[in-house]
Amino acid sequence: MNQKTSIPKGTRDFGPVPMMRRNYLFDTIRSVFQLYGYMPIETPAMETLETLMGKYGEEGDKLIFKILNSGDFASGIKPEFFENLLRNPENSGQISKTMASQISEKALRYDLTVPFARFVVQHREEITFPFKRYQIQPVWRADRPQKNRYREFYQCDVDVIGSNSLLNEAELIKIIDEVFIRFGLNIVIKLNNRKILAGLAEVSGMGSNLTDFTVALDKLDKIGMELVKKEWSSKGFSNDSIDLIIPVIGNTGSNSDKLDRLRDILKNSGTGQKGLEELETLMKIISGFDLKCSVEIDLTLARGLNYYTGAIIEVKSLDVQMGSICGGGRYDDLTGIFGMPGVSGVGVSFGADRIYDVLEQTNGFTALTHTGTQILFLNFGPEESAVCMPLADQLRSAGISCELYPDSTKIKKQMQYADQNKIPVVIMIGETERNASQASVKYMSSGEQVNIAFSDLTNAIGKIF
Amino acid sequence: MNQKTSIPKGTRDFGPVPMMRRNYLFDTIRSVFQLYGYMPIETPAMETLETLMGKYGEEGDKLIFKILNSGDFASGIKPEFFENLLRNPENSGQISKTMASQISEKALRYDLTVPFARFVVQHREEITFPFKRYQIQPVWRADRPQKNRYREFYQCDVDVIGSNSLLNEAELIKIIDEVFIRFGLNIVIKLNNRKILAGLAEVSGMGSNLTDFTVALDKLDKIGMELVKKEWSSKGFSNDSIDLIIPVIGNTGSNSDKLDRLRDILKNSGTGQKGLEELETLMKIISGFDLKCSVEIDLTLARGLNYYTGAIIEVKSLDVQMGSICGGGRYDDLTGIFGMPGVSGVGVSFGADRIYDVLEQTNGFTALTHTGTQILFLNFGPEESAVCMPLADQLRSAGISCELYPDSTKIKKQMQYADQNKIPVVIMIGETERNASQASVKYMSSGEQVNIAFSDLTNAIGKIF
């Protein structure tokens, strides 16, 4: 059997170099989360269909990867489906939709938010609230694969649930700032508040259809204001309403100009006032922080997901033109769908793949070029190897990563191995060295070669790493 | 909508405490792998059905979780399947088997070995051989869930591919020893060689059916020698053959007794001789190591997987009665199925879940009880919080993990939070402390409470962690 090798479209293999970079990326994010007292959790890759379906809108539901029931799944299909399909093959799309639940009862998670809500409800008795958790795991979406969009990708979520305090929003902003400082990246954090959007919709007479209002607004970046206006019109919003809104949400003026405009237009909306007050309080708290990044109120920021009810947050790279690299917001009733209403939470999700791409484009990984192995002992044969092994052990005991080349092949080939794996130091112990109890140590970058007595080796090597 | 929350059977949620333990476990294993120069890779959760099917035997194939094609999968089903199913509903099991490939083209990986072989073949041009890689990722199997057996579990694989040298086997034994030293666990490493088993089968006239010979032998632990004999008989092996084998493979005598018995019985089998020579060489190399664990030749060790061709390795806990907690062996042609023949490799896989269970039963996690947060600042209101936040920042800059309680609720509730999350130090800054620029610091284990000036705080706290 001679197979062609491939992986499913939209998925990726990660070799040693990207893995080291990804590990650095995740470790950096994780260490900041931990510094702020967030605790790790993990949930299964598979959730029940019941948990996932209906949480991401109709479009989202279609992108959920369903798992075929094990064993004799076909016995679960009702005969009328076959009959229907045989009679009306053109209806197979509709039939597939209904049939799926008869042959599948679980699916791969689509994000970390819904599994987190399910986790909180299921473990409510064991959890001490406020519950500060982070979760770094892959998610799967049957999106059309395209540049920078994958069917398997990691999310790095950090949330606090069970506290209404705006200090949580402020803390998340600090965490974002700290993460990107560590990455050496320049960013702007954009802030808005769903209640402000609701207020704006309300005062302009679009309030009865907040979803259409925000869904269109959310596309602003992609389609531009003219098309957003068009979409609003098509949803029945009047030109007067639209003309009232546009100058307010436009990105002109400073943060306080924007707050001033809002104070004026929202004076007759209770919800709007509440949102404005939240945004003002949040701005006041973070004004006490020594942030490196800039924070910008962006009243066009909508974020598509309907579960947000308060602050919404999005991060843009200033180094590289790209979609948002981190985002989130407050949700007042995420656990409500699982029967635990009235628990407020707020969280953000770091887009690992996009941050990776930004770091790659800004040479943010330059410090991470070697494979991890620090020393290669060349192999001159069994007797020399027997001498190398305890020396390698001593180095490992000192925390130095080393290898003995496993085969006593040509030295040139062994040196190539060191070179290609970017191993910085090569140790040669041939017959002469063995007899003299000395190692010949070669520093690959300079080409310098020195003899070091076996008894001094760990000490001498330890000094250079 | 009020849903009952549950997760698919055989899967698990991990809260903060098990997560910290699992992270400790994976980090320990990973750091040993890296110390020996192994490099990380990751492959996608999903592989094509073509990559996975037919690699794990008929039983294994049944346990592979298949992913339903996205969108209109039903249009891919040939009408004859429906007709057949409608006519013969009792055949649905058979029909399911064939229909699966029409509605599914990818599946969740079943282990890390086959994806690794696929990776090596697919990336052969980029890889420098010998390729030393490790991979720590979950795998999925539709096994019947039972105690200590899950449908989603992690494997920690370490392999070197592209080298025949027995130094690789020896190195893996050192790695195993080192990992379990770090865990503080007592183990025995059991060794055998597939060529020895082939030789034994050959000289006793069972050679034509090595698979049946090893499959039965592999069950010895579970079913005992009498039933193994019975299974051999049923496969057509003569009683004479069986009587010849039993005393040789029996676990009596020392390692050298066993080697002596083999030398005698295998003298007429070329394959057997080769296996014996490999085992002797390996034992000689590791006799030069300063291993903490014992290494035992176990001629009844078979390991079920057919791709092993040389050394086979299994690790048993001496602290807790349990199946093997680590195992592996040499395979001479794993990549052959993907069109790259003749590449020899050897590797072992650490069973993270079982090792976790052993550590739990031996109190191996006692050092890891707190959640990670070291300091909790109590919240006495907005003005006090504003003072706490820069102090918390200073501590974080010194690498100390701290939180400010987000709500200014009752102090009792806040103290309970510290208690339940096992946070060792609580800092109180109320109005008095704020005015005096002093923090009241409480050590939770002793109950001791001291006042420390704001300006000394980081220094004083830094000393206790």
PDB file of C-alpha atoms in Angstrom, chain A residues 28 41 49 67 123 155 171 198 338 347 357 404:
ATOM      1  CA  THR A  28       3.894  34.260  27.601  1.00  0.00           C
ATOM      2  CA  ILE A  41      -9.260  24.761  33.171  1.00  0.00           C
ATOM      3  CA  LEU A  49     -24.781  18.576  20.204  1.00  0.00           C
ATOM      4  CA  ILE A  67     -19.007  13.444  15.098  1.00  0.00           C
ATOM      5  CA  HIS A 123     -19.577  22.564  38.422  1.00  0.00           C
ATOM      6  CA  GLN A 155      -8.044  30.299  21.460  1.00  0.00           C
ATOM      7  CA  GLU A 171      -7.890  44.332  34.861  1.00  0.00           C
ATOM      8  CA  ALA A 198     -28.686  49.937  22.513  1.00  0.00           C
ATOM      9  CA  PHE A 338     -27.908  26.270  30.786  1.00  0.00           C
ATOM     10  CA  GLY A 347     -13.615  38.049  29.293  1.00  0.00           C
ATOM     11  CA  ASP A 357       1.576  36.149  12.219  1.00  0.00           C
ATOM     12  CA  LEU A 404      24.860  11.872  21.536  1.00  0.00           C
TER      13      LEU A 404
END
